[in-house]
CSV table of C-alpha atoms in Angstrom, one decimal:
chain,number,residue,atom,x,y,z
A,1,MET,CA,0.0,0.0,0.0
A,2,THR,CA,1.0,3.6,-0.6
A,3,THR,CA,0.0,6.5,1.5
A,4,GLY,CA,-0.2,10.2,0.6
A,5,LYS,CA,-0.8,13.1,3.0
A,6,THR,CA,-0.6,16.0,0.6
A,7,ALA,CA,-1.5,16.8,-3.0
A,8,GLN,CA,0.3,19.3,-5.2
A,9,SER,CA,-1.6,22.6,-5.6
A,10,ASN,CA,-0.7,26.0,-6.9
A,11,SER,CA,-1.7,27.8,-3.7
A,12,LYS,CA,-3.5,27.4,-0.4
A,13,SER,CA,-6.6,28.8,-2.0
A,14,ALA,CA,-6.7,26.4,-4.9
A,15,PRO,CA,-10.2,25.2,-5.7
A,16,LEU,CA,-11.1,21.7,-4.7
A,17,GLN,CA,-10.8,20.2,-8.2
A,18,SER,CA,-8.4,18.6,-10.7
A,19,VAL,CA,-8.3,18.5,-14.5
A,20,GLU,CA,-10.1,15.2,-14.4
A,21,HIS,CA,-12.6,16.2,-11.7
A,22,PRO,CA,-13.9,19.7,-12.4
A,23,LYS,CA,-15.9,21.2,-9.6
A,24,ARG,CA,-19.5,22.3,-10.4
A,25,THR,CA,-19.6,26.0,-10.8
A,26,GLU,CA,-23.2,26.8,-11.8
A,27,VAL,CA,-24.7,29.7,-9.9
A,28,LYS,CA,-27.5,28.8,-7.6
A,29,LEU,CA,-29.7,31.9,-6.9
A,30,ALA,CA,-31.8,31.7,-3.8
A,31,PHE,CA,-34.5,34.5,-3.8
A,32,ILE,CA,-35.7,35.3,-0.3
A,33,LEU,CA,-38.8,37.5,0.4
A,34,ASP,CA,-38.7,38.5,4.0
A,35,LEU,CA,-38.4,41.2,6.6
A,36,PRO,CA,-35.0,42.8,6.9
A,37,ASP,CA,-34.2,41.3,10.3
A,38,SER,CA,-31.5,39.1,11.9
A,39,SER,CA,-33.2,35.8,10.9
A,40,ALA,CA,-33.2,36.7,7.2
A,41,ASP,CA,-29.6,37.8,7.4
A,42,GLU,CA,-28.6,34.6,9.2
A,43,LEU,CA,-30.4,32.5,6.6
A,44,SER,CA,-28.7,34.4,3.7
A,45,HIS,CA,-25.3,34.0,5.3
A,46,SER,CA,-25.9,30.2,5.8
A,47,LEU,CA,-27.1,29.7,2.3
A,48,ALA,CA,-24.0,31.6,1.0
A,49,LEU,CA,-21.8,29.2,3.0
A,50,MET,CA,-23.6,26.2,1.4
A,51,GLY,CA,-22.9,27.3,-2.2
A,52,PHE,CA,-26.0,29.5,-2.9
A,53,THR,CA,-26.1,33.1,-4.0
A,54,PRO,CA,-28.8,34.6,-1.8
A,55,ARG,CA,-30.8,37.7,-2.7
A,56,LEU,CA,-33.0,39.2,0.0
A,57,PHE,CA,-36.1,41.2,-1.1
A,58,THR,CA,-38.6,43.0,1.2
A,59,ASP,CA,-41.0,43.8,-1.6
A,60,LYS,CA,-42.7,41.1,-3.7
A,61,ASP,CA,-43.0,43.2,-6.8
A,62,ALA,CA,-39.3,43.8,-6.8
A,63,LEU,CA,-38.7,40.1,-6.4
A,64,ILE,CA,-41.0,39.2,-9.3
A,65,ALA,CA,-39.3,41.8,-11.6
A,66,SER,CA,-35.9,40.4,-10.7
A,67,ALA,CA,-36.9,36.8,-11.2
A,68,LYS,CA,-38.1,37.6,-14.7
A,69,ALA,CA,-34.6,38.9,-15.5
A,70,HIS,CA,-32.6,36.3,-13.6
A,71,THR,CA,-34.2,32.9,-13.1
A,72,PRO,CA,-33.8,31.8,-9.4
A,73,THR,CA,-32.9,28.3,-8.4
A,74,CYS,CA,-35.5,28.5,-5.6
A,75,LEU,CA,-37.8,30.8,-3.7
A,76,ILE,CA,-38.0,31.2,0.1
A,77,LEU,CA,-41.0,33.2,1.2
A,78,GLY,CA,-40.9,34.6,4.7
A,79,ASP,CA,-42.8,37.2,6.7
A,80,ALA,CA,-42.6,40.2,4.3
A,81,ALA,CA,-46.2,39.7,3.2
A,82,PRO,CA,-49.4,37.9,4.1
A,83,MET,CA,-49.5,34.2,3.0
A,84,GLU,CA,-52.5,34.9,0.7
A,85,SER,CA,-50.4,37.3,-1.4
A,86,TYR,CA,-47.9,34.7,-2.3
A,87,GLU,CA,-50.2,33.1,-4.8
A,88,THR,CA,-49.5,36.0,-7.2
A,89,VAL,CA,-45.7,35.7,-6.6
A,90,ILE,CA,-45.6,31.9,-7.3
A,91,GLN,CA,-47.9,32.2,-10.4
A,92,GLU,CA,-46.0,35.0,-12.0
A,93,ILE,CA,-42.6,33.5,-11.5
A,94,ASN,CA,-43.5,29.9,-12.5
A,95,GLU,CA,-45.7,31.0,-15.4
A,96,PHE,CA,-44.6,29.4,-18.7
A,97,ARG,CA,-41.9,27.3,-17.0
A,98,ALA,CA,-42.1,23.6,-17.9
A,99,ARG,CA,-40.2,22.8,-14.6
A,100,LYS,CA,-41.5,24.7,-11.6
A,101,ILE,CA,-39.0,26.5,-9.3
A,102,PRO,CA,-38.9,25.0,-5.8
A,103,VAL,CA,-40.9,27.2,-3.4
A,104,LEU,CA,-40.4,27.0,0.4
A,105,ILE,CA,-42.2,28.9,3.2
A,106,ALA,CA,-40.2,30.0,6.2
A,107,ARG,CA,-42.3,32.0,8.7
A,108,LYS,CA,-42.5,32.8,12.4
A,109,ASP,CA,-46.3,32.1,12.6
A,110,ASP,CA,-46.6,28.4,12.3
A,111,THR,CA,-50.3,28.0,12.2
A,112,ALA,CA,-52.7,25.5,10.8
A,113,GLU,CA,-54.2,28.2,8.6
A,114,ASN,CA,-50.8,29.1,7.1
A,115,ARG,CA,-50.0,25.5,6.5
A,116,LEU,CA,-53.4,25.0,4.7
A,117,ILE,CA,-52.7,28.0,2.5
A,118,ALA,CA,-49.2,26.7,1.8
A,119,ALA,CA,-50.7,23.3,0.8
A,120,ARG,CA,-53.2,25.0,-1.5
A,121,LEU,CA,-50.5,27.0,-3.1
A,122,LYS,CA,-48.7,23.7,-3.8
A,123,THR,CA,-45.4,24.9,-2.1
A,124,ASP,CA,-42.6,22.4,-1.5
A,125,GLY,CA,-42.2,22.8,2.2
A,126,TYR,CA,-43.1,24.8,5.3
A,127,PHE,CA,-40.5,25.7,7.9
A,128,ALA,CA,-41.1,27.4,11.2
A,129,LYS,CA,-38.5,30.0,12.3
A,130,PRO,CA,-35.8,29.8,13.5
A,131,VAL,CA,-34.9,27.8,10.5
A,132,MET,CA,-31.9,25.5,10.1
A,133,ALA,CA,-30.4,26.4,6.7
A,134,ALA,CA,-29.2,22.9,6.2
A,135,LYS,CA,-32.8,21.6,6.3
A,136,ILE,CA,-33.9,24.1,3.7
A,137,VAL,CA,-30.9,23.3,1.5
A,138,GLU,CA,-31.6,19.6,1.7
A,139,GLU,CA,-35.2,20.1,0.6
A,140,ILE,CA,-34.1,22.5,-2.2
A,141,GLU,CA,-31.5,20.0,-3.5
A,142,LYS,CA,-34.0,17.2,-3.5
A,143,ARG,CA,-36.5,19.2,-5.5
A,144,ILE,CA,-33.8,20.5,-8.0
A,145,GLU,CA,-32.7,16.9,-8.6
A,146,ILE,CA,-36.2,15.7,-9.1
A,147,ARG,CA,-37.0,18.5,-11.6
A,148,SER,CA,-33.6,18.6,-13.2
A,149,GLY,CA,-33.6,19.3,-16.9
A,150,SER,CA,-30.6,17.0,-17.2
A,151,ASN,CA,-32.8,14.1,-16.0
A,152,PRO,CA,-36.1,14.7,-17.9
A,153,PHE,CA,-39.3,13.0,-17.0
A,154,ARG,CA,-39.7,9.7,-18.9
A,155,VAL,CA,-43.2,8.5,-19.9
A,156,LEU,CA,-44.2,5.2,-21.4
A,157,LEU,CA,-47.5,5.5,-23.2
A,158,VAL,CA,-49.6,2.3,-23.7
A,159,ASP,CA,-52.2,2.8,-26.5
A,160,ASP,CA,-53.1,0.9,-29.6
A,161,ASP,CA,-54.7,4.0,-31.2
A,162,ARG,CA,-51.9,5.6,-33.1
A,163,ASN,CA,-53.5,8.9,-33.6
A,164,GLN,CA,-54.5,9.3,-29.9
A,165,ALA,CA,-51.1,8.1,-28.7
A,166,SER,CA,-49.4,10.6,-31.0
A,167,GLU,CA,-51.6,13.4,-29.7
A,168,HIS,CA,-51.0,12.6,-26.0
A,169,ALA,CA,-47.2,12.1,-26.7
A,170,GLY,CA,-47.2,15.6,-28.3
A,171,TYR,CA,-48.6,17.2,-25.1
A,172,LEU,CA,-45.9,15.6,-23.0
A,173,LYS,CA,-43.0,16.2,-25.3
A,174,ARG,CA,-43.9,19.9,-25.5
A,175,ALA,CA,-43.6,20.0,-21.7
A,176,GLY,CA,-40.1,18.7,-22.0
A,177,MET,CA,-40.7,15.0,-21.3
A,178,ASP,CA,-39.2,12.0,-23.0
A,179,VAL,CA,-42.0,9.7,-24.4
A,180,GLU,CA,-42.0,6.2,-25.7
A,181,ILE,CA,-45.1,4.4,-27.1
A,182,VAL,CA,-46.1,0.7,-27.0
A,183,ALA,CA,-49.3,-0.7,-28.5
A,184,HIS,CA,-50.1,-3.4,-25.9
A,185,PRO,CA,-49.6,-3.8,-22.1
A,186,SER,CA,-47.8,-7.1,-22.7
A,187,MET,CA,-44.9,-5.1,-24.2
A,188,VAL,CA,-44.4,-2.9,-21.1
A,189,LEU,CA,-41.9,-5.0,-19.1
A,190,ALA,CA,-39.6,-5.5,-22.1
A,191,ARG,CA,-39.6,-1.7,-22.8
A,192,ILE,CA,-39.0,-0.8,-19.2
A,193,ALA,CA,-35.7,-2.6,-19.3
A,194,ASP,CA,-34.4,-0.2,-22.0
A,195,PHE,CA,-36.3,3.0,-21.4
A,196,ASP,CA,-36.5,3.1,-17.6
A,197,PRO,CA,-39.7,5.1,-17.4
A,198,ASP,CA,-40.8,7.3,-14.5
A,199,ILE,CA,-44.5,6.5,-15.2
A,200,ILE,CA,-46.8,4.4,-17.3
A,201,VAL,CA,-49.8,6.1,-18.9
A,202,ALA,CA,-52.2,3.6,-20.3
A,203,GLU,CA,-55.6,3.3,-22.0
A,204,ARG,CA,-58.2,1.7,-19.7
A,205,ASP,CA,-59.2,-1.1,-21.9
A,206,THR,CA,-57.0,-3.2,-24.2
A,207,PRO,CA,-58.3,-6.6,-25.4
A,208,ASP,CA,-57.6,-9.3,-22.8
A,209,PHE,CA,-55.4,-6.9,-20.7
A,210,PRO,CA,-57.1,-4.2,-18.5
A,211,ALA,CA,-54.8,-1.3,-17.8
A,212,VAL,CA,-55.0,-1.7,-14.1
A,213,ASP,CA,-53.3,-5.1,-14.4
A,214,ILE,CA,-50.2,-3.2,-15.5
A,215,ALA,CA,-49.9,-1.9,-12.0
A,216,GLY,CA,-50.3,-5.4,-10.6
A,217,MET,CA,-47.6,-6.7,-12.9
A,218,LEU,CA,-45.2,-3.9,-11.8
A,219,ARG,CA,-45.8,-4.6,-8.1
A,220,GLN,CA,-44.4,-8.1,-8.6
A,221,HIS,CA,-41.0,-6.7,-9.5
A,222,ASP,CA,-38.7,-5.2,-6.8
A,223,ALA,CA,-37.0,-3.0,-9.4
A,224,HIS,CA,-40.4,-1.7,-10.8
A,225,HIS,CA,-42.8,-1.7,-7.9
A,226,TRP,CA,-42.4,2.1,-7.3
A,227,ILE,CA,-43.5,3.1,-10.9
A,228,PRO,CA,-46.8,4.9,-10.8
A,229,VAL,CA,-49.6,4.2,-13.4
A,230,ILE,CA,-52.1,6.7,-14.8
A,231,ILE,CA,-55.1,5.2,-16.5
A,232,LEU,CA,-57.0,7.2,-19.2
A,233,ALA,CA,-60.6,6.1,-19.1
A,234,ASP,CA,-63.7,6.8,-21.2
A,235,TYR,CA,-65.8,5.8,-18.1
A,236,ILE,CA,-64.9,5.3,-14.5
A,237,ASP,CA,-66.9,2.9,-12.3
A,238,ALA,CA,-66.6,1.8,-8.7
A,239,SER,CA,-64.8,-1.5,-9.6
A,240,LEU,CA,-62.0,0.4,-11.4
A,241,ARG,CA,-61.6,2.9,-8.5
A,242,LEU,CA,-61.5,0.0,-6.0
A,243,GLU,CA,-58.9,-1.9,-8.0
A,244,ALA,CA,-56.8,1.2,-8.4
A,245,ILE,CA,-56.8,1.7,-4.6
A,246,ARG,CA,-55.9,-1.9,-4.1
A,247,GLN,CA,-52.9,-1.8,-6.4
A,248,GLY,CA,-51.7,1.6,-5.1
A,249,SER,CA,-49.9,4.4,-7.0
A,250,VAL,CA,-52.6,4.3,-9.7
A,251,ASP,CA,-54.5,7.5,-10.8
A,252,ILE,CA,-57.4,7.7,-13.1
A,253,ILE,CA,-58.1,10.5,-15.5
A,254,PRO,CA,-61.3,10.8,-17.5
A,255,LYS,CA,-61.2,11.2,-21.3
A,256,PRO,CA,-61.0,13.3,-23.3
A,257,VAL,CA,-58.0,14.8,-21.5
A,258,SER,CA,-56.5,18.2,-22.2
A,259,ALA,CA,-52.8,19.0,-22.5
A,260,PRO,CA,-52.7,21.0,-19.2
A,261,VAL,CA,-54.5,18.2,-17.2
A,262,LEU,CA,-52.3,15.4,-18.7
A,263,THR,CA,-49.0,17.2,-18.3
A,264,SER,CA,-49.7,18.4,-14.7
A,265,SER,CA,-51.0,15.0,-13.6
A,266,VAL,CA,-48.0,13.2,-15.1
A,267,ALA,CA,-45.5,15.7,-13.7
A,268,GLY,CA,-47.1,15.5,-10.2
A,269,SER,CA,-47.1,11.7,-10.1
A,270,ILE,CA,-43.5,11.6,-11.2
A,271,GLU,CA,-42.3,14.1,-8.6
A,272,ARG,CA,-44.0,12.1,-5.9
A,273,ALA,CA,-42.5,8.8,-7.2
A,274,ARG,CA,-39.0,10.2,-7.5
A,275,MET,CA,-39.2,11.6,-4.0
A,276,MET,CA,-40.3,8.3,-2.6
A,277,LYS,CA,-37.6,6.5,-4.6
A,278,SER,CA,-35.0,9.0,-3.3
A,279,MET,CA,-36.1,8.3,0.2
A,280,MET,CA,-35.6,4.5,-0.3
A,281,LEU,CA,-32.2,5.0,-1.9
A,282,SER,CA,-30.8,7.6,0.5
A,283,ASP,CA,-29.4,7.9,3.9
A,284,SER,CA,-31.9,9.8,6.1
A,285,LEU,CA,-29.4,12.0,7.9
A,286,THR,CA,-27.2,13.3,5.0
A,287,GLY,CA,-29.4,12.7,1.9
A,288,LEU,CA,-26.6,10.8,0.2
A,289,TYR,CA,-27.0,7.4,-1.2
A,290,ASN,CA,-27.1,4.6,1.4
A,291,GLN,CA,-24.9,1.6,1.7
A,292,ALA,CA,-27.3,-0.8,-0.2
A,293,THR,CA,-27.6,1.7,-3.1
A,294,MET,CA,-23.9,2.2,-3.3
A,295,LYS,CA,-23.2,-1.5,-3.4
A,296,LYS,CA,-25.7,-2.0,-6.3
A,297,MET,CA,-24.1,0.9,-8.2
A,298,LEU,CA,-20.6,-0.5,-7.5
A,299,THR,CA,-21.6,-3.9,-8.9
A,300,ALA,CA,-23.1,-2.2,-12.0
A,301,GLU,CA,-20.0,0.0,-12.5
A,302,ILE,CA,-17.6,-3.0,-12.3
A,303,ALA,CA,-19.6,-4.7,-15.1
A,304,GLN,CA,-19.6,-1.5,-17.1
A,305,SER,CA,-15.9,-0.9,-16.7
A,306,ILE,CA,-15.1,-4.5,-17.8
A,307,ARG,CA,-17.3,-4.0,-20.9
A,308,ASP,CA,-15.6,-0.7,-21.7
A,309,LYS,CA,-12.1,-2.0,-20.8
A,310,GLN,CA,-11.8,1.0,-18.4
A,311,THR,CA,-10.8,1.2,-14.8
A,312,CYS,CA,-12.7,2.6,-11.8
A,313,CYS,CA,-11.9,3.4,-8.1
A,314,LEU,CA,-13.8,2.9,-4.9
A,315,VAL,CA,-12.9,5.4,-2.1
A,316,MET,CA,-13.7,5.0,1.6
A,317,PHE,CA,-13.6,8.1,3.9
A,318,ASP,CA,-13.5,7.5,7.6
A,319,LEU,CA,-13.7,10.3,10.2
A,320,ASP,CA,-10.8,10.1,12.6
A,321,ASP,CA,-11.8,9.9,16.3
A,322,PHE,CA,-15.4,10.5,15.6
A,323,LYS,CA,-16.6,8.5,18.6
A,324,ASN,CA,-14.8,11.0,20.9
A,325,ILE,CA,-16.9,13.8,19.3
A,326,ASN,CA,-20.2,12.0,20.1
A,327,ASP,CA,-19.0,11.2,23.6
A,328,THR,CA,-17.7,14.7,24.3
A,329,TYR,CA,-20.3,16.9,22.6
A,330,GLY,CA,-23.3,14.7,22.0
A,331,HIS,CA,-24.8,13.1,18.9
A,332,PRO,CA,-26.4,16.4,17.6
A,333,VAL,CA,-22.9,17.9,17.2
A,334,GLY,CA,-21.7,14.6,15.6
A,335,ASP,CA,-24.6,14.7,13.1
A,336,LYS,CA,-23.6,18.2,12.1
A,337,VAL,CA,-20.1,17.0,11.4
A,338,LEU,CA,-21.4,14.2,9.2
A,339,LYS,CA,-23.6,16.6,7.3
A,340,SER,CA,-20.7,19.0,6.7
A,341,LEU,CA,-18.7,16.1,5.1
A,342,ALA,CA,-21.7,15.2,3.0
A,343,ASP,CA,-22.0,18.8,1.8
A,344,LEU,CA,-18.3,18.9,0.9
A,345,LEU,CA,-18.6,15.6,-1.1
A,346,ARG,CA,-21.6,17.0,-3.0
A,347,ASN,CA,-19.5,19.9,-4.2
A,348,SER,CA,-16.2,18.0,-4.9
A,349,PHE,CA,-16.9,15.5,-7.6
A,350,ARG,CA,-17.9,15.2,-11.2
A,351,LYS,CA,-21.5,14.6,-12.1
A,352,SER,CA,-20.5,11.1,-13.3
A,353,ASP,CA,-19.1,10.2,-9.8
A,354,LEU,CA,-21.3,8.6,-7.1
A,355,PHE,CA,-21.0,9.0,-3.4
A,356,GLY,CA,-22.9,8.0,-0.3
A,357,ARG,CA,-22.8,7.2,3.4
A,358,PHE,CA,-21.7,3.7,4.0
A,359,GLY,CA,-22.7,3.7,7.7
A,360,GLY,CA,-21.7,5.4,10.9
A,361,GLU,CA,-18.8,7.8,10.2
A,362,GLU,CA,-17.8,6.0,7.0
A,363,PHE,CA,-18.5,7.5,3.5
A,364,THR,CA,-17.8,6.2,0.1
A,365,ALA,CA,-17.3,7.4,-3.5
A,366,LEU,CA,-17.2,5.6,-6.8
A,367,LEU,CA,-15.1,7.2,-9.5
A,368,PRO,CA,-15.6,5.7,-13.0
A,369,ASN,CA,-12.8,5.9,-15.5
A,370,THR,CA,-10.4,7.0,-12.8
A,371,PRO,CA,-7.0,5.4,-11.9
A,372,ALA,CA,-5.8,5.3,-8.3
A,373,ALA,CA,-3.3,8.1,-9.0
A,374,GLY,CA,-6.0,10.4,-10.1
A,375,ALA,CA,-8.3,9.5,-7.3
A,376,LEU,CA,-5.5,10.2,-4.8
A,377,ILE,CA,-5.1,13.7,-6.0
A,378,VAL,CA,-8.8,14.4,-5.7
A,379,VAL,CA,-9.4,12.8,-2.3
A,380,ASN,CA,-6.3,14.5,-0.8
A,381,ARG,CA,-7.8,17.9,-1.8
A,382,ILE,CA,-11.1,16.9,-0.1
A,383,ARG,CA,-9.2,15.8,3.0
A,384,GLU,CA,-7.3,19.1,3.2
A,385,GLU,CA,-10.5,21.1,2.7
A,386,PHE,CA,-12.4,19.1,5.3
A,387,GLU,CA,-9.6,19.7,7.8
A,388,LYS,CA,-10.1,23.4,7.5
A,389,ILE,CA,-13.8,23.3,8.4
A,390,VAL,CA,-14.4,24.7,11.9
A,391,HIS,CA,-17.1,22.9,13.9
A,392,HIS,CA,-18.9,24.4,16.8
A,393,ALA,CA,-19.8,22.7,20.2
A,394,PRO,CA,-22.7,23.9,22.4
A,395,ASP,CA,-20.2,25.2,25.0
A,396,GLY,CA,-18.7,27.6,22.5
A,397,GLU,CA,-15.6,25.4,21.9
A,398,ASN,CA,-14.4,25.1,18.3
A,399,PHE,CA,-12.8,22.1,16.8
A,400,ASN,CA,-11.6,20.5,13.6
A,401,MET,CA,-11.8,17.0,12.2
A,402,THR,CA,-9.7,14.9,9.9
A,403,LEU,CA,-10.2,12.0,7.5
A,404,SER,CA,-8.4,8.8,6.9
A,405,ILE,CA,-9.1,7.6,3.3
A,406,GLY,CA,-8.7,4.3,1.5
A,407,ILE,CA,-8.6,3.8,-2.3
A,408,CYS,CA,-9.1,0.6,-4.3
A,409,GLU,CA,-8.7,0.5,-8.0
A,410,ARG,CA,-10.5,-2.3,-9.8
A,411,ALA,CA,-8.2,-5.1,-10.9
A,412,GLY,CA,-8.6,-8.6,-12.4
A,413,ALA,CA,-11.8,-10.4,-11.3
A,414,MET,CA,-12.6,-8.2,-8.3
A,415,ASN,CA,-16.3,-8.0,-7.4
A,416,ALA,CA,-18.0,-5.4,-5.3
A,417,ASP,CA,-17.3,-7.1,-1.9
A,418,ASP,CA,-13.6,-7.4,-2.9
A,419,MET,CA,-13.3,-3.7,-3.6
A,420,VAL,CA,-15.0,-2.7,-0.4
A,421,ASP,CA,-12.7,-5.0,1.6
A,422,LYS,CA,-9.6,-3.6,-0.1
A,423,ALA,CA,-10.7,0.0,0.4
A,424,GLU,CA,-11.4,-0.6,4.1
A,425,GLN,CA,-8.0,-2.2,4.5
A,426,ALA,CA,-6.5,0.8,3.0
A,427,VAL,CA,-8.4,3.0,5.5
A,428,LEU,CA,-6.9,1.0,8.3
A,429,ALA,CA,-3.4,1.4,6.8
A,430,ALA,CA,-4.0,5.2,6.7
A,431,LYS,CA,-5.0,5.2,10.4
A,432,ARG,CA,-2.0,3.0,11.4
A,433,ALA,CA,0.3,5.4,9.6
A,434,GLY,CA,-1.0,8.4,11.7
A,435,LYS,CA,-4.4,9.3,10.4
A,436,ASN,CA,-5.4,12.3,8.3
A,437,GLN,CA,-4.0,10.8,5.1
A,438,ALA,CA,-5.0,8.7,2.1
A,439,SER,CA,-3.8,5.2,1.4
A,440,VAL,CA,-4.0,3.1,-1.9
A,441,ALA,CA,-4.6,-0.6,-1.6
């Protein structure tokens, strides 16, 4: 094994990136409508530390005008105006946008009436002040990922009427969705394997194969059970409604269906499904992929790298002396440390890289088409950056944390368990060598 404690950089302020691993530099505008008080200032400051560019407005008309000139990444609506007035703000900013901007409410008055208004306005979350910025950022990032234009909604249409299918596909494509059409429900499973749809939209009645049975068929597959189904029906009776309820994740839309109804119904169902899928795949504390998900992705990446005759690296990050932090300052402080590392990882890798929490204080990253030497440069920069982060204890004491890192490059007939074992052995080698360094298996 080889260890490395430092990576070459041009200066102490060099960005956390390499030629092979460019850091994401897109500007994330957070528009805040709130009173000019300390809570708004604190939220703006926290958002700035987390990679957002906050803009605080005290007047809703000024916010609307600015949003039309510069599209915000998200809206955070506070106490600057009555809840009822936010309907105009949301409508004007989201008008004509195929993908709606995430809208969050952050107010001092956490009442049932306000939450009811927020629900009717179809906002994405309600936070009672004082607000933890990390919670808001976590919700924003989830919504951005779900609505990302780089990951368009994928719809599989099931309809043997070519003209009708073409009309409905046109509605969805004009809304920015990817659409595939099959003529019969029996073709759905085969098409799912290639197209990976977010939703199935099917005609109610196909000879010998009612559309509701598509949902029953999907529920029998672990990989597909989460996919929602929308049934387009000429008539809706009690038996269809009962069967849809029994199957779960089945909506029914009466025909004829207009473009706005179809597109909004499909988009809403996909957003809910992606959110549920994200919750199943993710670690609840950090929002990163969980261990089970990372292992599946590692297995898939190994197979892909063999087919492409490329290499890949698995990296393990382990927080040094983390137990002492929990024992000394308590688990809430420890959780903040874990989240700070998760945030750093989010902003340190290429979009093609995958990363997650492997359990406890251990995190992992999967770097496709990356040799160990390249991985070592990248992770050492992450290690150095993490060491600079100042953490705060309840008693006012400040402290820093370090990382021990293990790297395993795929070789020969290694499987996922082999790579995990090698990377963990490399972590132990880094700790035995003095901690706060990276080791290559």
